[in-house]
């Protein structure tokens, strides 16, 4: 039986142009409030930024069949995307205006399977260490009972973002 899903997103250039123009926390609060568009990958996979504070970011996803691999559980790439988003945005939340970041690496440990029966999952990212050029963050993927489904660590490179003209 065929299933389908339609995905819509906003222009990612709008948010990209705003990076570094204010603090990373203010930028993420603008995404959370809807003043700036969320990343298209969030629409593609169906996850949302639920909470952000200094050094912490939380994304949520309701797993669906569209996230499945051929063996009937959520694909590891979905886990990794959620964890990368949470860890990266936790780093972004501590950056001053004029600074951007990019992920250098992501190490993921898959601990439990996720299916549609798991229900909503949360990826909680937090900053472990921040220097002038790099930051280290971790993220946990949790079910509604706070069971750990997966864990990740991420190193991020920090760099200056030129002011917009």
PDB file of C-alpha atoms in Angstrom:
ATOM      1  CA  UNK A   1       0.000   0.000   0.000  1.00  0.00           C
ATOM      2  CA  UNK A   2       1.364   3.359  -1.027  1.00  0.00           C
ATOM      3  CA  UNK A   3       1.579   6.184   1.473  1.00  0.00           C
ATOM      4  CA  UNK A   4       2.494   9.800   0.777  1.00  0.00           C
ATOM      5  CA  UNK A   5       3.519  12.898   2.649  1.00  0.00           C
ATOM      6  CA  UNK A   6       3.702  16.518   1.515  1.00  0.00           C
ATOM      7  CA  UNK A   7       6.410  18.747   2.953  1.00  0.00           C
ATOM      8  CA  UNK A   8       6.497  22.544   2.940  1.00  0.00           C
ATOM      9  CA  UNK A   9       9.215  24.854   4.230  1.00  0.00           C
ATOM     10  CA  UNK A  10      10.214  28.488   4.185  1.00  0.00           C
ATOM     11  CA  UNK A  11      13.189  30.107   2.451  1.00  0.00           C
ATOM     12  CA  UNK A  12      16.322  29.014   4.376  1.00  0.00           C
ATOM     13  CA  UNK A  13      18.163  32.109   3.156  1.00  0.00           C
ATOM     14  CA  UNK A  14      16.130  34.259   5.544  1.00  0.00           C
ATOM     15  CA  UNK A  15      17.503  32.518   8.626  1.00  0.00           C
ATOM     16  CA  UNK A  16      20.972  32.092   7.140  1.00  0.00           C
ATOM     17  CA  UNK A  17      21.217  35.853   6.591  1.00  0.00           C
ATOM     18  CA  UNK A  18      20.358  36.441  10.258  1.00  0.00           C
ATOM     19  CA  UNK A  19      23.111  34.194  11.666  1.00  0.00           C
ATOM     20  CA  UNK A  20      25.607  36.224  13.654  1.00  0.00           C
ATOM     21  CA  UNK A  21      23.569  39.431  13.537  1.00  0.00           C
ATOM     22  CA  UNK A  22      22.471  38.887  17.155  1.00  0.00           C
ATOM     23  CA  UNK A  23      23.519  36.434  19.850  1.00  0.00           C
ATOM     24  CA  UNK A  24      23.015  32.753  19.072  1.00  0.00           C
ATOM     25  CA  UNK A  25      20.441  32.527  21.864  1.00  0.00           C
ATOM     26  CA  UNK A  26      18.436  35.437  20.445  1.00  0.00           C
ATOM     27  CA  UNK A  27      18.658  33.879  16.974  1.00  0.00           C
ATOM     28  CA  UNK A  28      17.279  30.567  18.274  1.00  0.00           C
ATOM     29  CA  UNK A  29      14.547  32.347  20.232  1.00  0.00           C
ATOM     30  CA  UNK A  30      13.534  34.006  16.951  1.00  0.00           C
ATOM     31  CA  UNK A  31      13.285  30.570  15.310  1.00  0.00           C
ATOM     32  CA  UNK A  32      11.319  29.221  18.283  1.00  0.00           C
ATOM     33  CA  UNK A  33       8.845  32.134  18.139  1.00  0.00           C
ATOM     34  CA  UNK A  34       8.432  31.820  14.365  1.00  0.00           C
ATOM     35  CA  UNK A  35       9.985  35.218  13.616  1.00  0.00           C
ATOM     36  CA  UNK A  36      12.665  33.355  11.654  1.00  0.00           C
ATOM     37  CA  UNK A  37      12.007  30.176   9.664  1.00  0.00           C
ATOM     38  CA  UNK A  38      13.153  26.845  11.021  1.00  0.00           C
ATOM     39  CA  UNK A  39      15.639  24.779   9.027  1.00  0.00           C
ATOM     40  CA  UNK A  40      14.091  22.890   6.080  1.00  0.00           C
ATOM     41  CA  UNK A  41      15.437  19.596   7.493  1.00  0.00           C
ATOM     42  CA  UNK A  42      13.049  20.055  10.430  1.00  0.00           C
ATOM     43  CA  UNK A  43      10.095  20.164   8.028  1.00  0.00           C
ATOM     44  CA  UNK A  44      11.474  17.254   6.015  1.00  0.00           C
ATOM     45  CA  UNK A  45      11.753  14.985   9.050  1.00  0.00           C
ATOM     46  CA  UNK A  46       8.918  16.566  11.050  1.00  0.00           C
ATOM     47  CA  UNK A  47      10.774  17.699  14.162  1.00  0.00           C
ATOM     48  CA  UNK A  48      10.558  21.025  15.976  1.00  0.00           C
ATOM     49  CA  UNK A  49      12.592  23.160  18.322  1.00  0.00           C
ATOM     50  CA  UNK A  50      10.688  22.996  21.600  1.00  0.00           C
ATOM     51  CA  UNK A  51      12.930  24.823  24.050  1.00  0.00           C
ATOM     52  CA  UNK A  52      16.138  26.833  24.086  1.00  0.00           C
ATOM     53  CA  UNK A  53      18.130  28.476  26.852  1.00  0.00           C
ATOM     54  CA  UNK A  54      21.772  29.405  27.301  1.00  0.00           C
ATOM     55  CA  UNK A  55      23.794  26.220  26.715  1.00  0.00           C
ATOM     56  CA  UNK A  56      20.773  23.974  26.071  1.00  0.00           C
ATOM     57  CA  UNK A  57      18.434  23.143  23.170  1.00  0.00           C
ATOM     58  CA  UNK A  58      15.565  20.647  22.934  1.00  0.00           C
ATOM     59  CA  UNK A  59      13.997  19.219  19.767  1.00  0.00           C
ATOM     60  CA  UNK A  60      10.966  16.907  19.628  1.00  0.00           C
ATOM     61  CA  UNK A  61       9.784  14.348  17.084  1.00  0.00           C
ATOM     62  CA  UNK A  62       6.762  12.081  16.872  1.00  0.00           C
ATOM     63  CA  UNK A  63       8.179   9.022  15.047  1.00  0.00           C
ATOM     64  CA  UNK A  64       6.227   7.844  12.014  1.00  0.00           C
ATOM     65  CA  UNK A  65       6.500   5.171   9.346  1.00  0.00           C
ATOM     66  CA  UNK A  66       8.229   7.689   7.065  1.00  0.00           C
ATOM     67  CA  UNK A  67      11.213   7.521   9.453  1.00  0.00           C
ATOM     68  CA  UNK A  68      11.575   3.734   9.190  1.00  0.00           C
ATOM     69  CA  UNK A  69      14.431   1.697   7.808  1.00  0.00           C
ATOM     70  CA  UNK A  70      13.722  -1.643   6.041  1.00  0.00           C
ATOM     71  CA  UNK A  71      13.727  -3.593   9.333  1.00  0.00           C
ATOM     72  CA  UNK A  72      10.776  -1.683  10.825  1.00  0.00           C
ATOM     73  CA  UNK A  73      12.324   0.843  13.178  1.00  0.00           C
ATOM     74  CA  UNK A  74      13.399   4.473  12.983  1.00  0.00           C
ATOM     75  CA  UNK A  75      16.503   4.883  10.818  1.00  0.00           C
ATOM     76  CA  UNK A  76      19.720   5.793  12.634  1.00  0.00           C
ATOM     77  CA  UNK A  77      20.085   8.842  10.425  1.00  0.00           C
ATOM     78  CA  UNK A  78      16.953  10.295  12.015  1.00  0.00           C
ATOM     79  CA  UNK A  79      18.454   9.762  15.488  1.00  0.00           C
ATOM     80  CA  UNK A  80      21.692  11.356  14.301  1.00  0.00           C
ATOM     81  CA  UNK A  81      19.927  14.362  12.783  1.00  0.00           C
ATOM     82  CA  UNK A  82      18.005  15.044  15.989  1.00  0.00           C
ATOM     83  CA  UNK A  83      21.108  14.656  18.133  1.00  0.00           C
ATOM     84  CA  UNK A  84      23.240  16.803  15.794  1.00  0.00           C
ATOM     85  CA  UNK A  85      20.567  19.517  15.817  1.00  0.00           C
ATOM     86  CA  UNK A  86      20.275  19.514  19.615  1.00  0.00           C
ATOM     87  CA  UNK A  87      24.034  19.522  20.235  1.00  0.00           C
ATOM     88  CA  UNK A  88      24.708  22.128  17.544  1.00  0.00           C
ATOM     89  CA  UNK A  89      21.949  24.471  18.666  1.00  0.00           C
ATOM     90  CA  UNK A  90      23.119  24.146  22.282  1.00  0.00           C
ATOM     91  CA  UNK A  91      26.483  25.460  21.032  1.00  0.00           C
ATOM     92  CA  UNK A  92      24.785  28.164  18.989  1.00  0.00           C
ATOM     93  CA  UNK A  93      22.909  29.309  22.103  1.00  0.00           C
ATOM     94  CA  UNK A  94      26.157  30.360  23.823  1.00  0.00           C
ATOM     95  CA  UNK A  95      27.631  32.298  20.899  1.00  0.00           C
ATOM     96  CA  UNK A  96      27.877  36.078  20.926  1.00  0.00           C
ATOM     97  CA  UNK A  97      26.766  38.201  17.993  1.00  0.00           C
ATOM     98  CA  UNK A  98      29.253  37.980  15.136  1.00  0.00           C
ATOM     99  CA  UNK A  99      30.065  34.307  15.744  1.00  0.00           C
ATOM    100  CA  UNK A 100      28.873  31.218  13.890  1.00  0.00           C
ATOM    101  CA  UNK A 101      29.569  27.498  14.177  1.00  0.00           C
ATOM    102  CA  UNK A 102      29.655  24.306  12.171  1.00  0.00           C
ATOM    103  CA  UNK A 103      29.842  20.695  13.293  1.00  0.00           C
ATOM    104  CA  UNK A 104      33.265  19.090  13.008  1.00  0.00           C
ATOM    105  CA  UNK A 105      32.178  15.615  14.064  1.00  0.00           C
ATOM    106  CA  UNK A 106      29.351  13.655  15.604  1.00  0.00           C
ATOM    107  CA  UNK A 107      29.707  10.399  17.519  1.00  0.00           C
ATOM    108  CA  UNK A 108      26.429   8.559  18.106  1.00  0.00           C
ATOM    109  CA  UNK A 109      25.633   5.552  20.279  1.00  0.00           C
ATOM    110  CA  UNK A 110      22.303   3.848  19.560  1.00  0.00           C
ATOM    111  CA  UNK A 111      20.973   2.245  22.751  1.00  0.00           C
ATOM    112  CA  UNK A 112      17.302   1.346  22.128  1.00  0.00           C
ATOM    113  CA  UNK A 113      15.083   0.990  19.067  1.00  0.00           C
ATOM    114  CA  UNK A 114      12.495   3.655  18.263  1.00  0.00           C
ATOM    115  CA  UNK A 115       9.193   2.858  16.519  1.00  0.00           C
ATOM    116  CA  UNK A 116       5.839   4.585  16.134  1.00  0.00           C
ATOM    117  CA  UNK A 117       4.870   2.891  19.413  1.00  0.00           C
ATOM    118  CA  UNK A 118       7.658   4.747  21.252  1.00  0.00           C
ATOM    119  CA  UNK A 119       5.720   7.999  21.030  1.00  0.00           C
ATOM    120  CA  UNK A 120       7.230  11.457  21.090  1.00  0.00           C
ATOM    121  CA  UNK A 121      10.997  11.591  21.602  1.00  0.00           C
ATOM    122  CA  UNK A 122      13.122  14.518  22.777  1.00  0.00           C
ATOM    123  CA  UNK A 123      16.689  15.342  21.809  1.00  0.00           C
ATOM    124  CA  UNK A 124      18.258  17.399  24.583  1.00  0.00           C
ATOM    125  CA  UNK A 125      21.558  19.077  23.793  1.00  0.00           C
ATOM    126  CA  UNK A 126      23.923  20.792  26.197  1.00  0.00           C
ATOM    127  CA  UNK A 127      27.316  22.461  25.968  1.00  0.00           C
ATOM    128  CA  UNK A 128      30.128  20.698  27.817  1.00  0.00           C
ATOM    129  CA  UNK A 129      32.973  23.081  26.977  1.00  0.00           C
ATOM    130  CA  UNK A 130      33.466  26.241  24.954  1.00  0.00           C
ATOM    131  CA  UNK A 131      36.733  27.779  23.853  1.00  0.00           C
ATOM    132  CA  UNK A 132      37.626  30.519  21.381  1.00  0.00           C
ATOM    133  CA  UNK A 133      37.732  28.221  18.338  1.00  0.00           C
ATOM    134  CA  UNK A 134      35.869  25.055  19.299  1.00  0.00           C
ATOM    135  CA  UNK A 135      33.046  23.868  21.511  1.00  0.00           C
ATOM    136  CA  UNK A 136      32.077  20.407  22.728  1.00  0.00           C
ATOM    137  CA  UNK A 137      28.441  19.423  23.223  1.00  0.00           C
ATOM    138  CA  UNK A 138      26.460  16.310  23.985  1.00  0.00           C
ATOM    139  CA  UNK A 139      22.890  15.298  23.299  1.00  0.00           C
ATOM    140  CA  UNK A 140      20.554  12.653  24.681  1.00  0.00           C
ATOM    141  CA  UNK A 141      17.578  11.168  22.842  1.00  0.00           C
ATOM    142  CA  UNK A 142      14.886  10.359  25.410  1.00  0.00           C
ATOM    143  CA  UNK A 143      11.431   8.797  25.337  1.00  0.00           C
ATOM    144  CA  UNK A 144       8.445  10.092  27.350  1.00  0.00           C
ATOM    145  CA  UNK A 145       9.592   8.051  30.372  1.00  0.00           C
ATOM    146  CA  UNK A 146      13.080   9.641  30.220  1.00  0.00           C
ATOM    147  CA  UNK A 147      14.700   6.392  29.022  1.00  0.00           C
ATOM    148  CA  UNK A 148      17.914   7.011  27.103  1.00  0.00           C
ATOM    149  CA  UNK A 149      17.483   5.896  23.490  1.00  0.00           C
ATOM    150  CA  UNK A 150      20.724   7.296  22.058  1.00  0.00           C
ATOM    151  CA  UNK A 151      23.622   9.529  23.041  1.00  0.00           C
ATOM    152  CA  UNK A 152      25.935  11.740  20.987  1.00  0.00           C
ATOM    153  CA  UNK A 153      28.893  14.033  21.367  1.00  0.00           C
ATOM    154  CA  UNK A 154      29.789  16.736  18.874  1.00  0.00           C
ATOM    155  CA  UNK A 155      32.763  18.998  18.343  1.00  0.00           C
ATOM    156  CA  UNK A 156      31.959  22.313  16.705  1.00  0.00           C
ATOM    157  CA  UNK A 157      34.210  24.886  15.072  1.00  0.00           C
ATOM    158  CA  UNK A 158      33.509  28.514  15.984  1.00  0.00           C
ATOM    159  CA  UNK A 159      34.232  31.296  13.495  1.00  0.00           C
ATOM    160  CA  UNK A 160      33.536  34.994  12.916  1.00  0.00           C
ATOM    161  CA  UNK A 161      30.522  35.901  10.807  1.00  0.00           C
ATOM    162  CA  UNK A 162      30.859  39.150   8.832  1.00  0.00           C
ATOM    163  CA  UNK A 163      28.246  41.806   9.541  1.00  0.00           C
ATOM    164  CA  UNK A 164      25.606  42.067   6.827  1.00  0.00           C
ATOM    165  CA  UNK A 165      25.878  44.992   4.482  1.00  0.00           C
TER     166      UNK A 165
END
